[in-house]
Coordinates of C-alpha atoms in Angstrom, one line a residue:
Chain S
X1 CA -13.4 -14.9 -7.2
X2 CA -10.4 -12.6 -7.6
X3 CA -8.4 -12.7 -4.4
X4 CA -5.1 -12.9 -2.7
X5 CA -4.7 -15.0 0.5
X6 CA -1.5 -14.4 2.5
X7 CA -0.2 -16.7 5.1
X8 CA 2.9 -17.9 7.0
X9 CA 3.2 -15.3 9.7
X10 CA 3.9 -16.1 13.3
X11 CA 6.1 -15.5 16.3
X12 CA 9.9 -15.8 15.7
X13 CA 12.9 -14.9 17.7
X14 CA 15.4 -12.2 16.6
X15 CA 17.8 -13.7 14.1
X16 CA 15.3 -16.3 13.0
X17 CA 13.6 -16.9 9.6
X18 CA 10.1 -17.1 8.3
X19 CA 8.6 -17.7 4.8
X20 CA 5.4 -15.9 3.8
X21 CA 3.1 -17.1 1.1
X22 CA 0.4 -15.5 -1.0
X23 CA -2.0 -17.6 -3.0
X24 CA -3.6 -15.8 -6.0
X25 CA -6.9 -16.8 -7.6
X26 CA -9.4 -15.5 -10.1
X27 CA -6.9 -13.8 -12.5
X28 CA -3.9 -14.5 -14.7
X29 CA -1.2 -14.3 -12.0
X30 CA 1.7 -14.3 -14.4
X31 CA 0.5 -11.2 -16.0
X32 CA 1.0 -9.0 -13.0
X33 CA 3.9 -7.6 -11.0
X34 CA 3.5 -8.4 -7.3
X35 CA 4.6 -6.7 -4.2
X36 CA 4.9 -7.2 -0.4
X37 CA 4.1 -4.3 1.9
X38 CA 3.9 -4.0 5.6
X39 CA 2.4 -2.0 8.5
X40 CA 4.2 -2.0 11.8
X41 CA 2.2 -1.5 15.0
X42 CA 1.4 2.2 15.4
X43 CA 3.1 3.1 12.1
X44 CA 2.2 3.7 8.5
X45 CA 2.4 1.6 5.4
X46 CA 5.8 0.6 4.1
X47 CA 6.7 -0.9 0.7
X48 CA 9.0 -3.9 1.1
X49 CA 9.6 -5.7 -2.2
X50 CA 8.6 -6.0 -5.8
X51 CA 8.8 -8.8 -8.4
X52 CA 8.1 -8.7 -12.1
X53 CA 5.5 -11.0 -13.8
X54 CA 8.1 -13.6 -14.9
X55 CA 10.2 -13.3 -11.7
X56 CA 13.2 -12.0 -13.6
X57 CA 13.4 -8.6 -11.8
X58 CA 13.2 -7.9 -8.1
X59 CA 13.6 -4.8 -5.9
X60 CA 13.8 -4.3 -2.2
X61 CA 13.5 -1.6 0.4
X62 CA 16.9 -0.7 1.9
X63 CA 15.6 -1.8 5.3
X64 CA 15.3 -5.5 4.1
X65 CA 17.9 -5.7 1.4
X66 CA 20.2 -8.7 1.9
X67 CA 17.8 -10.3 4.4
X68 CA 14.6 -10.8 2.5
X69 CA 14.0 -12.6 -0.8
X70 CA 10.9 -12.3 -2.9
X71 CA 10.0 -15.1 -5.4
X72 CA 7.1 -16.5 -7.3
X73 CA 5.8 -19.7 -8.8
X74 CA 3.5 -18.9 -11.7
X75 CA 2.6 -22.5 -12.1
X76 CA 1.2 -22.5 -8.6
X77 CA -0.2 -18.9 -8.7
X78 CA 1.9 -18.2 -5.6
X79 CA 4.1 -15.4 -4.3
X80 CA 6.6 -15.8 -1.5
X81 CA 8.7 -13.7 0.9
X82 CA 11.7 -15.5 2.5
X83 CA 12.6 -13.4 5.6
X84 CA 16.0 -14.1 7.2
X85 CA 17.9 -12.5 10.1
X86 CA 14.7 -11.1 11.4
X87 CA 14.8 -8.0 13.7
X88 CA 12.3 -6.7 16.2
X89 CA 11.7 -3.8 13.8
X90 CA 10.4 -6.3 11.2
X91 CA 7.3 -6.9 13.4
X92 CA 4.3 -5.9 11.3
X93 CA 1.3 -7.1 9.3
X94 CA 2.6 -8.1 5.9
X95 CA 0.4 -7.8 2.8
X96 CA 0.8 -9.1 -0.6
X97 CA -0.6 -6.8 -3.3
X98 CA -1.1 -6.9 -7.0
X99 CA 0.3 -4.1 -9.0
X100 CA -1.8 -2.6 -11.8
X101 CA -0.1 0.1 -13.8
X102 CA 1.5 2.1 -11.0
X103 CA -0.9 1.3 -8.1
X104 CA -2.0 -1.6 -6.0
X105 CA -5.6 -2.6 -6.8
X106 CA -5.8 -6.0 -4.9
X107 CA -4.5 -6.7 -1.5
X108 CA -4.4 -9.8 0.7
X109 CA -5.9 -9.7 4.2
X110 CA -2.4 -9.6 5.8
X111 CA -0.4 -12.0 7.9
X112 CA 1.1 -10.9 11.3
X113 CA 4.8 -11.4 11.8
X114 CA 6.0 -10.9 15.4
X115 CA 9.8 -10.9 16.1
X116 CA 10.4 -11.1 19.8
X117 CA 12.4 -13.1 22.3
Chain U
X1 CA 13.9 8.7 -1.3
X2 CA 10.8 10.8 -1.9
X3 CA 9.3 12.0 1.4
X4 CA 5.6 12.2 1.6
X5 CA 4.2 14.5 4.3
X6 CA 0.6 14.3 5.3
X7 CA -1.5 16.7 7.4
X8 CA -3.3 16.6 9.7
X9 CA -2.4 13.6 11.7
X10 CA -6.0 13.1 12.7
X11 CA -9.4 14.5 12.0
X12 CA -12.7 14.2 14.0
X13 CA -15.6 15.0 11.7
X14 CA -19.3 15.4 12.2
X15 CA -21.3 13.2 9.8
X16 CA -22.4 15.2 6.8
X17 CA -19.6 17.7 7.2
X18 CA -16.6 18.0 4.8
X19 CA -13.0 16.9 5.4
X20 CA -9.7 17.7 3.7
X21 CA -6.3 16.0 3.9
X22 CA -3.1 17.5 2.5
X23 CA -0.1 15.6 1.1
X24 CA 3.2 17.1 0.0
X25 CA 6.0 15.4 -1.7
X26 CA 9.7 16.3 -1.4
X27 CA 10.0 16.3 -5.2
X28 CA 7.6 16.5 -8.2
X29 CA 5.5 13.5 -9.0
X30 CA 5.0 14.5 -12.6
X31 CA 6.6 11.9 -14.8
X32 CA 8.0 12.2 -18.3
X33 CA 4.9 10.5 -19.7
X34 CA 2.8 13.4 -18.5
X35 CA 1.1 11.5 -15.7
X36 CA 1.4 12.4 -12.0
X37 CA 1.9 9.3 -9.8
X38 CA 0.1 10.2 -6.7
X39 CA -2.5 7.9 -5.1
X40 CA -4.8 7.8 -2.1
X41 CA -5.6 4.8 0.0
X42 CA -8.0 4.2 2.9
X43 CA -7.3 1.5 5.4
X44 CA -10.5 0.8 7.4
X45 CA -10.2 -0.8 10.8
X46 CA -9.3 -4.5 10.6
X47 CA -9.1 -4.4 6.7
X48 CA -6.5 -4.2 4.0
X49 CA -5.9 -0.8 2.4
X50 CA -8.2 0.0 -0.5
X51 CA -7.4 2.3 -3.4
X52 CA -9.6 5.5 -3.6
X53 CA -7.9 7.8 -6.1
X54 CA -5.2 7.1 -8.8
X55 CA -3.1 9.6 -10.6
X56 CA -4.2 12.6 -8.5
X57 CA -7.8 12.8 -9.3
X58 CA -9.3 9.6 -10.8
X59 CA -11.7 7.7 -8.6
X60 CA -11.1 4.0 -8.6
X61 CA -13.9 1.6 -9.5
X62 CA -16.8 1.8 -6.9
X63 CA -15.5 4.8 -5.0
X64 CA -18.3 7.2 -4.1
X65 CA -18.2 10.6 -5.8
X66 CA -18.0 12.4 -2.4
X67 CA -14.2 11.6 -2.6
X68 CA -12.2 14.1 -4.7
X69 CA -8.5 14.3 -5.4
X70 CA -6.7 17.4 -6.7
X71 CA -3.3 18.9 -6.9
X72 CA -0.2 18.9 -9.0
X73 CA 3.6 18.7 -8.8
X74 CA 4.3 18.4 -5.1
X75 CA 1.0 19.5 -3.5
X76 CA -2.1 17.3 -3.3
X77 CA -5.4 17.2 -1.5
X78 CA -8.1 14.6 -0.8
X79 CA -11.5 16.0 0.0
X80 CA -14.6 14.3 1.3
X81 CA -17.6 16.4 0.6
X82 CA -19.8 14.8 3.2
X83 CA -18.3 12.4 5.6
X84 CA -20.2 9.2 6.4
X85 CA -19.7 6.7 9.2
X86 CA -18.2 4.2 6.8
X87 CA -15.3 6.6 5.9
X88 CA -13.5 6.1 9.2
X89 CA -10.0 4.7 9.0
X90 CA -6.5 5.8 8.1
X91 CA -5.9 7.6 4.8
X92 CA -2.6 7.4 3.1
X93 CA -1.1 9.2 0.1
X94 CA 1.5 7.2 -1.9
X95 CA 3.9 8.1 -4.7
X96 CA 5.0 5.6 -7.4
X97 CA 7.1 7.8 -9.6
X98 CA 10.2 6.1 -8.4
X99 CA 11.4 3.3 -6.1
X100 CA 11.2 3.0 -3.2
X101 CA 7.5 3.6 -3.3
X102 CA 6.7 5.8 -0.3
X103 CA 3.6 6.6 1.7
X104 CA 2.6 9.6 3.8
X105 CA 2.4 9.0 7.5
X106 CA -1.3 8.6 7.5
X107 CA -4.3 10.7 8.6
X108 CA -6.7 9.0 11.0
X109 CA -10.3 10.0 10.4
X110 CA -12.9 9.4 13.1
X111 CA -16.5 10.4 13.5
X112 CA -17.6 12.8 16.2

């Protein structure tokens, strides 16, 4: 089955760190660019980060630049998001998503990150 | 950054009636390759977003033909010809002509 399963969310204090994971199956993972997006409580969708198929190119939203790092392990069919110096405004459901052409055609179910003291 | 402005914020629709959502971008979404990178997503309650329409007017695989996208340049519309109960959720427009990718604020559709 073609799917993405994201995990790793939880409760963390401001200033803390968390690493999200996304396990892909059912397709040739290395052939696709992958992204992380999020939806904060009561707010809309926000793009967070992008990585190319071979991992050689990455991009970040200004709101997370310098604090978050996207990476992938194509041998393990896995995508990651290392989140450091977390702030309360980073509280959101985080989704990994497969990018096809210029859109997202496959999404994970989401993992909740709560930043609170 | 390209700002995407959606209206209305919410819609309450009687089943079987039409609905329309507007999306305006702060700059043209027409790329040099001749394509316009405007997309529509629906996030149903408790689910991940799902793609409805790509490049303004193309229905994604499995999307019912009651959903129609139209527009050009900076002005776009999503129409549902006859709303059904399963159409409830939050609709988003999204641009991908340039980074950062940006979304409209969302339109919440509920059934009367």
